XYZ file of C-alpha atoms in Angstrom:
755
model
C 0.000 0.000 0.000
C 1.376 3.412 -1.015
C 0.316 6.842 0.227
C -0.944 9.424 -2.271
C 1.232 12.378 -3.294
C 0.898 15.406 -0.961
C -1.340 18.270 -2.191
C 0.046 21.794 -2.675
C 0.580 23.612 0.591
C -1.111 26.979 -0.314
C -4.846 27.434 -0.834
C -4.379 29.283 -4.087
C -2.103 26.536 -5.444
C -4.615 23.914 -4.409
C -7.471 25.677 -6.232
C -5.451 26.219 -9.429
C -4.262 22.644 -9.467
C -7.780 21.287 -9.079
C -9.069 23.576 -11.855
C -6.293 22.506 -14.207
C -6.837 18.845 -13.413
C -10.578 19.088 -13.950
C -10.154 20.830 -17.308
C -7.507 18.311 -18.338
C -9.605 15.397 -17.149
C -12.761 16.507 -18.876
C -10.986 17.295 -22.141
C -8.966 14.065 -22.080
C -11.795 11.882 -20.956
C -14.666 13.157 -23.037
C -13.661 15.484 -25.801
C -10.161 14.728 -26.998
C -10.043 12.034 -29.677
C -7.246 9.505 -29.392
C -5.280 7.908 -32.199
C -6.434 4.446 -33.189
C -3.235 2.830 -31.878
C -3.008 4.947 -28.708
C -2.664 2.944 -25.503
C -3.975 4.534 -22.278
C -5.111 3.033 -18.969
C -8.752 1.966 -18.753
C -11.170 1.733 -15.869
C -13.843 -0.929 -16.339
C -16.956 -0.403 -14.167
C -19.438 -3.167 -13.312
C -22.542 -1.641 -11.776
C -25.365 -4.120 -11.000
C -27.886 -1.236 -10.946
C -26.854 -0.058 -14.410
C -25.822 -3.122 -16.481
C -25.996 -1.167 -19.739
C -23.056 1.078 -18.833
C -20.294 -1.248 -20.050
C -17.948 1.100 -21.902
C -14.576 1.362 -20.095
C -13.419 4.819 -19.123
C -10.124 5.953 -20.758
C -7.903 7.573 -18.166
C -6.210 10.306 -20.178
C -5.907 12.912 -17.436
C -4.024 12.849 -14.151
C -6.868 13.212 -11.611
C -10.451 12.007 -11.397
C -13.176 11.909 -8.797
C -15.702 9.095 -8.683
C -19.058 9.033 -6.936
C -22.831 9.300 -7.160
C -22.747 13.108 -7.404
C -23.163 14.691 -10.840
C -20.107 16.839 -10.090
C -17.869 13.735 -10.141
C -15.819 13.229 -13.283
C -16.895 9.590 -13.236
C -20.498 9.313 -12.058
C -21.864 5.989 -10.794
C -25.542 5.712 -9.919
C -25.678 3.137 -7.148
C -27.144 3.426 -3.676
C -23.971 1.920 -2.139
C -21.761 4.622 -3.659
C -21.168 7.853 -1.741
C -21.520 11.256 -3.383
C -17.735 11.599 -3.498
C -16.626 8.042 -2.925
C -13.020 8.028 -4.148
C -10.433 9.801 -6.248
C -7.908 8.666 -8.866
C -4.571 10.436 -9.100
C -1.618 9.732 -11.382
C 1.714 9.843 -9.585
C 4.601 11.958 -10.835
C 6.923 10.062 -13.251
C 9.796 8.343 -11.521
C 12.836 7.053 -13.413
C 13.421 7.015 -17.185
C 10.407 6.885 -19.553
C 11.268 3.371 -20.799
C 10.313 1.959 -17.398
C 6.643 2.526 -18.249
C 3.783 4.956 -17.573
C 3.331 6.580 -14.160
C 0.945 4.591 -11.944
C -2.555 5.659 -10.769
C -3.411 5.732 -7.078
C -6.976 5.189 -5.891
C -7.963 6.844 -2.602
C -11.054 6.474 -0.425
C -12.524 9.949 0.148
C -14.181 9.109 3.480
C -16.948 7.136 1.816
C -19.707 5.438 3.779
C -19.168 1.877 2.541
C -15.398 2.123 1.923
C -12.957 0.877 -0.699
C -12.096 -2.828 -0.742
C -9.202 -4.693 -2.387
C -10.377 -8.242 -2.141
C -11.747 -8.574 1.385
C -9.421 -5.954 2.819
C -10.549 -2.358 3.244
C -7.919 0.094 2.060
C -7.455 3.845 2.210
C -5.019 4.222 -0.689
C -3.931 1.678 -3.282
C -1.466 1.849 -6.151
C -3.243 0.273 -9.101
C -1.587 -2.454 -11.161
C -2.847 -4.002 -14.348
C -5.739 -6.368 -13.562
C -6.421 -5.034 -10.055
C -10.084 -5.260 -8.957
C -11.566 -3.109 -6.200
C -15.140 -2.841 -4.898
C -16.929 0.242 -3.598
C -18.064 -1.502 -0.480
C -17.692 -4.995 0.980
C -17.524 -7.547 -1.882
C -20.208 -9.651 -0.169
C -22.900 -7.058 -0.911
C -25.276 -7.973 -3.718
C -25.271 -4.627 -5.535
C -21.660 -3.665 -4.906
C -19.856 -1.805 -7.725
C -16.630 -3.398 -9.016
C -13.836 -1.482 -10.725
C -11.137 -3.189 -12.829
C -7.946 -1.342 -13.787
C -6.542 -2.217 -17.248
C -3.042 -1.025 -18.167
C -1.027 -3.894 -19.719
C 2.715 -3.244 -20.113
C 4.290 -3.295 -23.582
C 5.284 -6.624 -25.078
C 8.965 -5.896 -24.863
C 8.599 -4.858 -21.226
C 6.731 -8.084 -20.478
C 9.367 -10.035 -22.347
C 12.097 -8.335 -20.373
C 10.308 -9.011 -17.114
C 9.695 -12.682 -17.789
C 13.163 -12.968 -19.267
C 14.594 -11.725 -15.993
C 12.366 -14.165 -14.109
C 13.486 -16.984 -16.389
C 17.133 -16.055 -16.080
C 16.761 -15.928 -12.341
C 15.192 -19.373 -12.392
C 17.956 -20.777 -14.556
C 20.600 -19.244 -12.315
C 18.877 -20.650 -9.233
C 18.564 -24.091 -10.840
C 22.179 -23.954 -11.961
C 23.299 -22.979 -8.490
C 21.301 -25.845 -6.966
C 22.786 -28.281 -9.485
C 26.253 -26.947 -8.792
C 25.832 -27.407 -5.043
C 24.434 -30.914 -5.543
C 27.155 -32.049 -7.933
C 29.886 -30.174 -6.091
C 30.027 -32.817 -3.372
C 30.475 -35.712 -5.797
C 33.882 -34.773 -7.168
C 37.152 -34.859 -5.247
C 39.608 -32.256 -6.474
C 42.926 -34.057 -6.162
C 44.840 -33.390 -9.365
C 46.198 -36.875 -9.960
C 46.647 -38.937 -13.093
C 47.468 -37.913 -16.643
C 45.694 -35.312 -18.719
C 45.589 -37.206 -21.997
C 47.032 -40.449 -23.264
C 48.083 -42.499 -26.262
C 46.074 -44.888 -28.359
C 47.773 -48.230 -27.794
C 46.753 -50.671 -30.543
C 47.371 -54.409 -30.625
C 47.250 -56.959 -33.448
C 45.080 -60.048 -33.262
C 47.939 -61.972 -31.614
C 48.351 -59.284 -28.942
C 51.560 -57.715 -30.285
C 51.660 -53.872 -30.228
C 51.307 -51.947 -33.472
C 53.240 -48.902 -32.296
C 55.691 -47.720 -29.666
C 54.854 -44.053 -29.194
C 54.939 -43.894 -25.385
C 57.626 -41.907 -23.614
C 60.161 -43.982 -21.731
C 59.936 -41.889 -18.552
C 57.608 -39.128 -17.485
C 59.178 -35.982 -16.058
C 57.456 -33.015 -14.391
C 58.906 -29.612 -13.579
C 58.186 -28.411 -10.018
C 57.339 -24.786 -10.741
C 55.827 -22.657 -13.465
C 59.031 -20.597 -13.367
C 60.966 -23.635 -14.618
C 59.276 -23.297 -18.000
C 60.407 -20.570 -20.406
C 57.899 -17.705 -20.088
C 56.765 -17.880 -23.704
C 55.590 -21.511 -23.344
C 52.698 -20.877 -20.904
C 51.980 -17.722 -22.878
C 51.743 -19.763 -26.072
C 49.367 -22.233 -24.377
C 47.121 -19.412 -23.185
C 47.202 -17.743 -26.609
C 46.319 -20.961 -28.415
C 44.018 -22.786 -26.017
C 42.457 -20.272 -23.613
C 42.959 -16.555 -24.230
C 40.934 -15.500 -21.149
C 42.483 -18.102 -18.833
C 43.361 -15.527 -16.165
C 39.948 -13.873 -16.472
C 37.388 -16.677 -16.235
C 36.453 -18.844 -13.264
C 36.704 -22.285 -14.866
C 34.658 -21.786 -18.006
C 34.515 -18.932 -20.483
C 30.937 -17.723 -21.135
C 32.021 -15.607 -24.113
C 33.799 -18.542 -25.722
C 30.845 -20.836 -25.108
C 28.491 -18.305 -26.678
C 30.753 -18.004 -29.720
C 31.005 -21.795 -30.031
C 27.215 -22.133 -29.810
C 26.767 -19.651 -32.651
C 29.369 -21.386 -34.816
C 28.006 -24.870 -34.145
C 24.412 -23.788 -34.804
C 25.521 -22.417 -38.148
C 27.382 -25.643 -38.953
C 24.682 -27.903 -37.504
C 27.144 -29.683 -35.202
C 27.588 -30.204 -31.484
C 29.150 -27.616 -29.247
C 32.862 -28.078 -29.666
C 35.878 -25.823 -29.346
C 34.730 -24.018 -26.167
C 36.755 -25.843 -23.501
C 39.115 -23.837 -21.318
C 42.420 -25.167 -20.010
C 40.689 -25.881 -16.698
C 37.922 -27.808 -18.447
C 40.502 -29.876 -20.302
C 42.131 -30.725 -16.969
C 38.734 -31.579 -15.485
C 37.850 -33.840 -18.414
C 41.146 -35.691 -18.205
C 41.542 -35.995 -14.435
C 37.984 -37.053 -13.681
C 36.793 -39.144 -16.658
C 34.701 -41.422 -14.448
C 32.536 -38.418 -13.526
C 32.773 -36.187 -16.592
C 32.569 -39.022 -19.126
C 33.842 -39.149 -22.713
C 30.637 -38.886 -24.718
C 30.328 -35.880 -27.013
C 27.232 -34.375 -25.407
C 25.869 -31.319 -23.642
C 25.687 -33.301 -20.398
C 29.414 -33.908 -20.503
C 30.043 -30.203 -21.044
C 27.938 -29.327 -17.992
C 29.712 -31.867 -15.775
C 33.025 -30.637 -17.131
C 32.161 -27.046 -16.176
C 31.137 -28.093 -12.653
C 34.473 -29.816 -12.045
C 36.347 -26.896 -13.608
C 34.659 -24.416 -11.248
C 35.578 -26.554 -8.259
C 39.181 -26.828 -9.450
C 39.328 -23.051 -9.813
C 38.002 -22.739 -6.250
C 40.663 -24.976 -4.742
C 43.685 -24.184 -6.880
C 45.335 -21.024 -8.160
C 45.639 -20.240 -11.857
C 49.369 -20.920 -11.764
C 48.833 -24.323 -10.142
C 46.297 -25.270 -12.795
C 48.514 -24.116 -15.631
C 51.487 -25.981 -14.149
C 49.417 -29.179 -14.018
C 48.428 -28.704 -17.642
C 51.998 -28.105 -18.816
C 53.250 -31.157 -16.925
C 50.566 -33.653 -17.914
C 48.973 -32.757 -21.235
C 49.512 -35.483 -23.831
C 51.481 -34.453 -26.922
C 51.653 -37.667 -28.941
C 55.058 -38.873 -27.728
C 54.687 -38.418 -23.984
C 52.928 -36.621 -21.168
C 53.693 -32.950 -20.675
C 55.935 -30.496 -22.464
C 59.099 -31.767 -20.790
C 58.544 -35.259 -22.239
C 57.647 -33.848 -25.648
C 60.671 -31.565 -25.731
C 62.993 -34.412 -24.826
C 61.471 -36.589 -27.541
C 61.245 -34.041 -30.366
C 64.276 -31.861 -29.651
C 66.414 -34.019 -27.326
C 66.688 -31.227 -24.760
C 64.843 -29.971 -21.716
C 61.849 -27.726 -22.207
C 63.821 -25.113 -20.235
C 66.103 -24.730 -23.258
C 63.645 -24.559 -26.158
C 63.176 -21.464 -28.296
C 59.991 -19.530 -28.992
C 59.687 -21.309 -32.360
C 60.030 -24.737 -30.731
C 57.575 -23.857 -27.961
C 54.969 -22.717 -30.502
C 55.574 -25.901 -32.530
C 54.786 -28.076 -29.508
C 51.709 -26.025 -28.637
C 50.507 -26.508 -32.228
C 50.274 -30.260 -31.556
C 47.768 -29.797 -28.691
C 44.482 -29.912 -30.680
C 45.150 -33.402 -32.115
C 48.086 -35.211 -30.458
C 46.948 -38.635 -31.690
C 45.715 -37.614 -35.117
C 48.593 -35.391 -36.245
C 52.328 -36.043 -36.493
C 54.515 -33.004 -37.151
C 57.223 -35.283 -38.520
C 54.974 -36.624 -41.259
C 53.346 -33.288 -42.113
C 55.933 -30.584 -41.667
C 53.915 -28.058 -43.672
C 50.935 -28.351 -41.326
C 53.250 -28.193 -38.304
C 54.754 -24.968 -39.642
C 51.317 -23.454 -40.264
C 50.131 -24.293 -36.750
C 53.328 -22.888 -35.231
C 52.956 -19.654 -37.170
C 49.335 -19.312 -36.084
C 50.338 -19.610 -32.406
C 53.100 -17.012 -32.807
C 50.841 -14.584 -34.643
C 48.259 -14.925 -31.897
C 50.927 -14.158 -29.285
C 51.787 -10.981 -31.167
C 48.115 -9.947 -31.193
C 47.989 -10.394 -27.410
C 51.279 -8.466 -26.906
C 52.987 -11.526 -25.438
C 55.980 -11.219 -27.772
C 57.326 -8.379 -29.855
C 57.222 -8.183 -33.632
C 60.986 -8.681 -33.741
C 60.818 -11.834 -31.579
C 57.983 -13.170 -33.702
C 59.864 -12.559 -36.962
C 62.901 -14.407 -35.633
C 60.726 -17.370 -34.643
C 58.764 -17.408 -37.915
C 62.014 -17.411 -39.899
C 63.375 -20.397 -37.926
C 63.363 -23.831 -39.511
C 61.547 -26.640 -37.681
C 63.928 -29.526 -37.040
C 63.111 -32.627 -35.026
C 65.324 -35.322 -33.632
C 65.713 -38.053 -36.249
C 64.882 -40.815 -33.795
C 61.412 -39.545 -32.917
C 60.573 -38.986 -36.571
C 61.534 -42.560 -37.303
C 58.727 -43.766 -35.031
C 56.414 -43.802 -38.041
C 58.644 -46.410 -39.628
C 58.380 -48.396 -36.386
C 54.601 -48.171 -36.611
C 53.483 -51.607 -37.713
C 51.134 -51.381 -40.703
C 50.618 -47.587 -40.721
C 47.762 -47.766 -43.245
C 45.977 -50.248 -41.002
C 46.630 -48.022 -37.987
C 45.100 -45.125 -39.905
C 41.953 -47.217 -40.366
C 41.861 -47.750 -36.595
C 41.902 -43.999 -35.992
C 39.120 -43.592 -38.577
C 36.928 -46.163 -36.822
C 37.582 -44.543 -33.432
C 36.434 -41.238 -34.945
C 33.210 -42.930 -36.065
C 32.668 -44.569 -32.668
C 33.549 -41.743 -30.278
C 33.978 -38.576 -32.355
C 37.169 -36.876 -33.473
C 37.574 -34.844 -30.285
C 37.507 -37.896 -27.989
C 39.833 -39.794 -30.340
C 42.300 -36.912 -30.261
C 42.284 -37.052 -26.469
C 43.169 -40.747 -26.669
C 43.798 -42.909 -23.604
C 42.462 -46.045 -25.276
C 43.793 -49.568 -25.635
C 42.510 -51.084 -28.856
C 42.376 -54.761 -29.793
C 42.364 -55.087 -33.572
C 41.776 -57.929 -36.001
C 45.121 -57.513 -37.782
C 46.795 -60.746 -38.895
C 50.502 -59.878 -38.888
C 51.384 -62.660 -41.315
C 48.766 -61.704 -43.881
C 49.610 -58.013 -43.454
C 53.306 -58.581 -44.123
C 52.491 -60.721 -47.176
C 50.078 -58.106 -48.537
C 52.579 -55.265 -48.090
C 55.412 -57.252 -49.679
C 53.309 -58.508 -52.592
C 52.005 -55.050 -53.496
C 55.409 -53.404 -53.135
C 57.137 -56.041 -55.291
C 54.416 -55.873 -57.955
C 54.700 -52.090 -58.328
C 58.497 -52.216 -58.359
C 58.718 -55.062 -60.872
C 55.748 -54.374 -63.158
C 54.659 -50.812 -62.453
C 56.922 -49.157 -64.996
C 56.157 -51.745 -67.682
C 52.388 -51.427 -67.355
C 52.156 -47.780 -66.277
C 50.874 -47.880 -62.697
C 52.530 -46.692 -59.484
C 49.941 -47.295 -56.800
C 47.750 -50.055 -55.474
C 45.807 -51.330 -52.475
C 44.922 -54.679 -50.916
C 42.263 -55.574 -48.343
C 41.644 -58.983 -46.784
C 38.585 -59.663 -44.627
C 37.295 -62.610 -42.671
C 33.867 -62.969 -44.295
C 32.593 -64.933 -41.287
C 33.081 -61.969 -38.925
C 33.770 -58.874 -41.045
C 37.174 -58.471 -39.384
C 39.866 -56.748 -41.441
C 42.849 -59.116 -41.430
C 45.133 -57.051 -43.654
C 44.944 -53.605 -45.220
C 47.495 -51.879 -47.431
C 46.552 -48.417 -48.681
C 49.471 -47.609 -50.966
C 53.008 -48.281 -52.117
C 54.836 -46.313 -49.391
C 53.288 -44.668 -46.333
C 56.292 -42.377 -45.923
C 55.629 -40.913 -49.372
C 51.844 -40.685 -49.103
C 49.501 -41.198 -46.144
C 46.421 -41.220 -48.401
C 44.697 -44.562 -47.866
C 43.599 -45.947 -51.229
C 41.823 -48.875 -49.600
C 39.436 -46.742 -47.541
C 39.562 -43.188 -48.905
C 39.934 -43.508 -52.678
C 36.672 -43.607 -54.646
C 37.284 -45.492 -57.906
C 35.083 -46.943 -60.641
C 34.863 -50.723 -60.003
C 34.339 -51.791 -63.618
C 32.957 -55.298 -64.120
C 33.395 -56.250 -60.461
C 30.091 -54.431 -59.924
C 28.198 -56.866 -62.184
C 27.759 -59.307 -59.297
C 24.969 -57.121 -57.902
C 22.932 -57.400 -61.119
C 23.268 -61.183 -61.219
C 22.567 -61.553 -57.483
C 19.469 -59.341 -57.804
C 18.180 -61.513 -60.654
C 18.783 -64.736 -58.696
C 17.034 -63.218 -55.651
C 13.992 -62.495 -57.825
C 13.802 -66.144 -58.910
C 15.605 -66.033 -62.284
C 17.430 -69.290 -63.091
C 21.182 -69.072 -63.781
C 20.513 -71.237 -66.886
C 18.256 -68.607 -68.428
C 19.456 -67.728 -71.934
C 20.360 -64.136 -72.827
C 21.093 -62.685 -76.245
C 24.601 -61.491 -77.060
C 23.291 -58.941 -79.561
C 23.910 -55.197 -79.141
C 21.233 -53.228 -77.255
C 19.977 -49.710 -76.651
C 18.944 -48.596 -73.166
C 17.886 -45.112 -72.023
C 19.412 -43.477 -75.080
C 22.714 -45.334 -74.819
C 23.952 -47.904 -77.333
C 25.943 -50.888 -76.111
C 27.842 -53.430 -78.180
C 27.258 -57.145 -78.231
C 29.258 -59.874 -76.521
C 33.016 -59.697 -77.071
C 33.985 -63.289 -76.324
C 30.728 -65.163 -76.936
C 27.864 -65.249 -79.440
C 24.236 -66.266 -79.836
C 22.416 -66.972 -76.601
C 24.336 -67.734 -73.402
C 23.467 -68.369 -69.756
C 24.769 -66.672 -66.636
C 27.640 -69.128 -66.170
C 29.215 -68.204 -69.490
C 28.307 -64.526 -69.225
C 29.927 -64.107 -65.799
C 33.024 -66.166 -66.673
C 33.616 -64.159 -69.857
C 32.454 -60.842 -68.313
C 30.075 -60.078 -71.170
C 28.643 -56.555 -70.820
C 25.629 -57.129 -73.059
C 24.289 -59.941 -70.880
C 24.943 -58.117 -67.603
C 22.961 -55.156 -68.961
C 20.062 -57.381 -70.073
C 19.995 -59.089 -66.649
C 19.821 -55.708 -64.905
C 17.220 -54.492 -67.397
C 15.041 -57.443 -66.519
C 15.214 -57.051 -62.760
C 15.301 -53.225 -62.737
C 18.055 -50.782 -61.821
C 16.301 -49.938 -58.560
C 16.569 -53.546 -57.422
C 20.277 -53.620 -58.328
C 20.982 -50.448 -56.354
C 18.976 -51.642 -53.371
C 20.768 -54.992 -53.253
C 24.186 -53.343 -53.536
C 23.364 -51.109 -50.577
C 22.017 -54.049 -48.600
C 25.270 -55.916 -49.211
C 27.330 -53.035 -47.833
C 27.920 -50.446 -50.560
C 27.622 -47.064 -48.844
C 28.894 -44.756 -51.605
C 26.268 -42.969 -53.759
C 24.954 -45.060 -56.656
C 23.327 -43.588 -59.778
C 20.399 -45.549 -61.272
C 21.671 -45.486 -64.852
C 22.619 -48.360 -67.189
C 26.292 -47.412 -66.727
C 25.983 -48.464 -63.074
C 25.873 -52.108 -64.163
C 29.290 -51.778 -65.803
C 30.853 -50.026 -62.806
C 30.249 -46.365 -63.483
C 29.531 -45.325 -59.861
C 32.603 -45.010 -57.657
C 33.208 -47.136 -54.545
C 36.056 -47.851 -52.143
C 38.012 -51.081 -52.152
C 37.019 -51.815 -48.548
C 33.262 -51.544 -49.096
C 33.381 -53.572 -52.333
C 35.428 -56.301 -50.646
C 32.987 -56.330 -47.748
C 30.072 -56.784 -50.174
C 31.786 -59.822 -51.740
C 32.107 -61.137 -48.200
C 28.308 -61.595 -48.201
C 28.683 -64.082 -51.085
C 31.513 -65.862 -49.280
C 29.507 -66.113 -46.047
C 26.289 -67.692 -47.316
C 24.417 -64.395 -47.709
C 25.164 -63.037 -44.217
C 26.536 -59.507 -43.963
C 29.139 -58.470 -41.406
C 30.196 -54.833 -41.364
C 33.930 -54.594 -42.132
C 35.833 -53.489 -39.054
C 39.443 -53.308 -37.940
C 38.629 -52.858 -34.236
C 37.405 -55.799 -32.178
C 37.400 -54.166 -28.766
C 38.247 -50.820 -27.147
C 39.315 -50.431 -23.516
C 39.239 -47.157 -21.569
C 42.736 -46.604 -20.147
C 41.287 -44.152 -17.630
C 39.353 -46.892 -15.874
C 41.601 -49.873 -15.165
C 41.920 -51.870 -11.981
C 45.553 -52.558 -12.894
C 47.180 -49.736 -14.907
C 48.480 -50.949 -18.262
C 46.584 -54.258 -18.135
C 43.757 -53.877 -20.620
C 41.989 -56.977 -19.379
C 41.227 -55.093 -16.145
C 39.953 -51.956 -17.920
C 36.414 -50.927 -18.728
C 35.294 -52.065 -22.193
C 34.119 -49.026 -24.166
C 33.224 -50.935 -27.332
C 32.912 -54.557 -28.415
C 32.306 -55.297 -32.110
C 30.745 -58.674 -31.315
C 27.993 -56.945 -29.334
C 27.236 -54.296 -31.956
C 23.546 -54.490 -32.976
C 23.021 -55.079 -36.673
C 26.604 -56.197 -37.281
C 25.358 -59.587 -38.456
C 22.324 -59.979 -40.694
C 21.129 -62.238 -43.509
C 20.784 -59.964 -46.538
C 20.413 -62.480 -49.406
C 19.316 -66.090 -49.553
C 21.954 -68.744 -48.903
C 21.004 -70.368 -52.214
C 21.703 -67.090 -54.052
C 25.136 -66.831 -52.403
C 25.918 -70.467 -53.316
C 24.943 -69.958 -56.971
C 26.956 -66.720 -57.155
C 29.967 -68.588 -55.789
C 29.620 -71.181 -58.585
C 29.359 -68.409 -61.177
C 32.446 -66.656 -59.811
C 34.432 -69.887 -59.588
C 33.912 -70.165 -63.346
C 35.710 -66.813 -63.739
C 38.832 -68.339 -62.147
C 38.641 -71.839 -63.660
C 37.937 -70.880 -67.267
C 37.235 -67.190 -67.578
C 38.954 -63.820 -67.341
C 40.870 -64.658 -64.131
C 42.555 -67.932 -65.009
C 45.858 -66.398 -63.913
C 44.816 -66.738 -60.272
C 45.764 -70.388 -60.379
C 44.127 -71.438 -57.092
C 41.614 -74.262 -57.255
C 38.206 -73.468 -55.839
C 38.777 -69.707 -55.711
C 35.867 -67.455 -56.709
C 36.137 -63.879 -57.863
C 35.589 -61.227 -60.514
C 37.866 -59.047 -62.591
C 37.172 -55.428 -63.455
C 38.782 -52.963 -65.848
C 37.569 -49.420 -66.474
C 37.953 -47.356 -69.666
C 41.562 -46.982 -70.854
C 42.554 -49.448 -68.130
C 42.553 -46.621 -65.569
C 41.479 -49.002 -62.771
C 42.508 -52.662 -62.549
C 40.505 -54.810 -60.094
C 40.122 -58.293 -58.790
C 37.949 -59.198 -55.817
C 37.729 -62.836 -54.811
C 37.432 -65.279 -51.959
C 38.267 -68.767 -50.807
C 35.019 -70.460 -49.736
C 36.815 -73.016 -47.592
C 38.389 -70.510 -45.174
C 36.200 -67.424 -45.538
C 38.973 -65.086 -46.651
C 37.844 -62.443 -49.115
C 40.446 -60.157 -50.700
C 40.207 -57.138 -52.957
C 43.060 -55.822 -55.101
C 43.240 -52.491 -56.957
C 46.041 -51.172 -59.183
C 46.248 -47.781 -60.887
C 47.449 -44.189 -60.587
C 46.335 -41.408 -58.239
C 45.928 -38.991 -61.148
C 43.559 -41.355 -63.027
C 45.981 -41.667 -65.921
C 45.575 -44.785 -68.156
C 47.670 -47.893 -67.623
C 48.954 -50.376 -70.158
C 47.727 -53.360 -68.165
C 44.499 -55.221 -67.562
C 42.529 -56.763 -64.737
C 44.542 -59.943 -65.199
C 47.369 -58.097 -63.415
C 45.190 -57.577 -60.336
C 44.143 -61.235 -60.507
C 47.794 -62.241 -60.694
C 48.615 -60.165 -57.588
C 45.667 -61.778 -55.802
C 46.895 -65.255 -56.711
C 50.514 -64.626 -55.667
C 49.368 -63.199 -52.354
C 46.852 -65.937 -51.562
C 49.165 -68.801 -52.519
C 51.721 -67.573 -49.986
C 48.999 -67.042 -47.392
C 47.795 -70.631 -47.821
C 51.247 -72.144 -47.345
C 51.635 -73.916 -44.001
C 53.508 -71.949 -41.401
C 57.096 -73.186 -40.897
């Protein structure tokens, strides 16, 4: 309840004020016309003795009197209303205009029956939008009710409720923080990030990238000053400003990720990175908003218990940099000297590794390492951490690493296979979690098959590449019974090119794609003995020649063995291109396929891995297993015995993956396709394979750009794909028989008994 404003002290002033108010009231209330969109307070009057008077009164003036007397500005004829029952007065404006209109006060002028707000009698009341008052006790039958209408503007309402909502969110956040606060101990133990330790099927390690001994420096002063500065410049510009998380950075990341349609990444502070790495059992490793929230809670608690320098020291000592934990380990490995002795250029080079310590090797990609270093230095200049002269000296310094650490890639067993492991981890956990590492990975690699595949491909390119005009190739071997990748070679030399031609290169498969047309026809009930014409044909405006090695009418056995295009096209024409595409996808082809006649002859591009996996369906009685190089992933952060993966939490198990095993074609279709493909090896275009019982298909694209052979051994379930060609799609002088020959040489050695 608020008292009314005091009247003027002098009699003359009181009279003049009343006269002015009456004139203003009468003109504003009865004579002045308002604009159509004008918004003024209203007074709605409900008078039981005069139900026809329903029009609300517009309160344009600043003072009104209300009563039964005809001298009242607002007259109400009701026996319960006094002659001068009450007055309305607008208060003087207080505060800036954008806060809203000045309020009206209603005052009881010593009326007989009083002024009631609800069941409470009041003398003076400040009116708010929606307030209802009665001129007498509300229990009376004929009591007059007044309703004040003055809704605030939409933006003002939005601001008000926005403040309420923000307050609620803050209160909820504070409650959540208090609740979760007690769950997390803040002892900074353990390592910040870790390596990805991968093992072959026999348990032998695929790489040795761990540091031999971990060393920590006791004080932040032991590091050269430009190293922590470089970390702050690169990873967390407002490190000394925020309290665990950076609201401005989070807001920027939200905007960027909304625009890109992704999850909120790239907003973690140094403290959040420590929280994520030190407390993985609480924070988790999933790429979700929930993890971010838990991460922020731990970061705030860390900031409460530890100083900024202590947190930064922990980060510098324990962050994983690909070859060890902390900058001291990394400096010893890369530069063979203590981090105390490194230059600004070397410090910025190490900091450039931070975003992806497991997915990026500065030794193998010196150009990228130089670009990342330069970006860190330029950022330090922007933040006035180093001078222009110091920056120029660093930018003009060559990056040189110790030869031993850069030779670790040559010690990496099967680097193309290891690259596939990283790719599958990205698919399973996301790139950010993979980059953080700390996994132990059991793979399906067969070291014997892998060595044979690498040697066979290398010898073929060296001995026949120049003669037949090809300098690259790829080999993949799968276990069709499980989908496990037993061997994978993605190129001639990993040191020369890290591009994986087995998993990344999209190439036209040529006639190897015909199997999907024949399998689709068999699935629809067509007999393999059905006769097809060898004559030329036209289809969708394209003209195709007749059979090249046969004539007249032939069945599927002859057509597949001799790889006759005309018959493959007629088979697909009969069953429909849609059915061919659908079956190919069902059997594991994930690359885009165009429903055109050229698809039948291998016009749409695929990868060697997916094509080999599709042939695995034929080798496995019609059952599909998704090709995979990873059998099991262990979380190194959660082990009962450190370093013993058998005591660690299993993060992923391929054998328990839903949908990894499914029957996609009939067993009878797979058996018939195997017979058809065995004819290719025994008396068709792949006689050079020379292995009894083998089944497979050759494929050659226009101008012999791509040379293929994909085949399998039904008795042991091995399915292998071979591709030969050039990265620039230049023609070769060979044929698919070369790929078949490579396949045969490789498989014959693989089938030899172990000594």
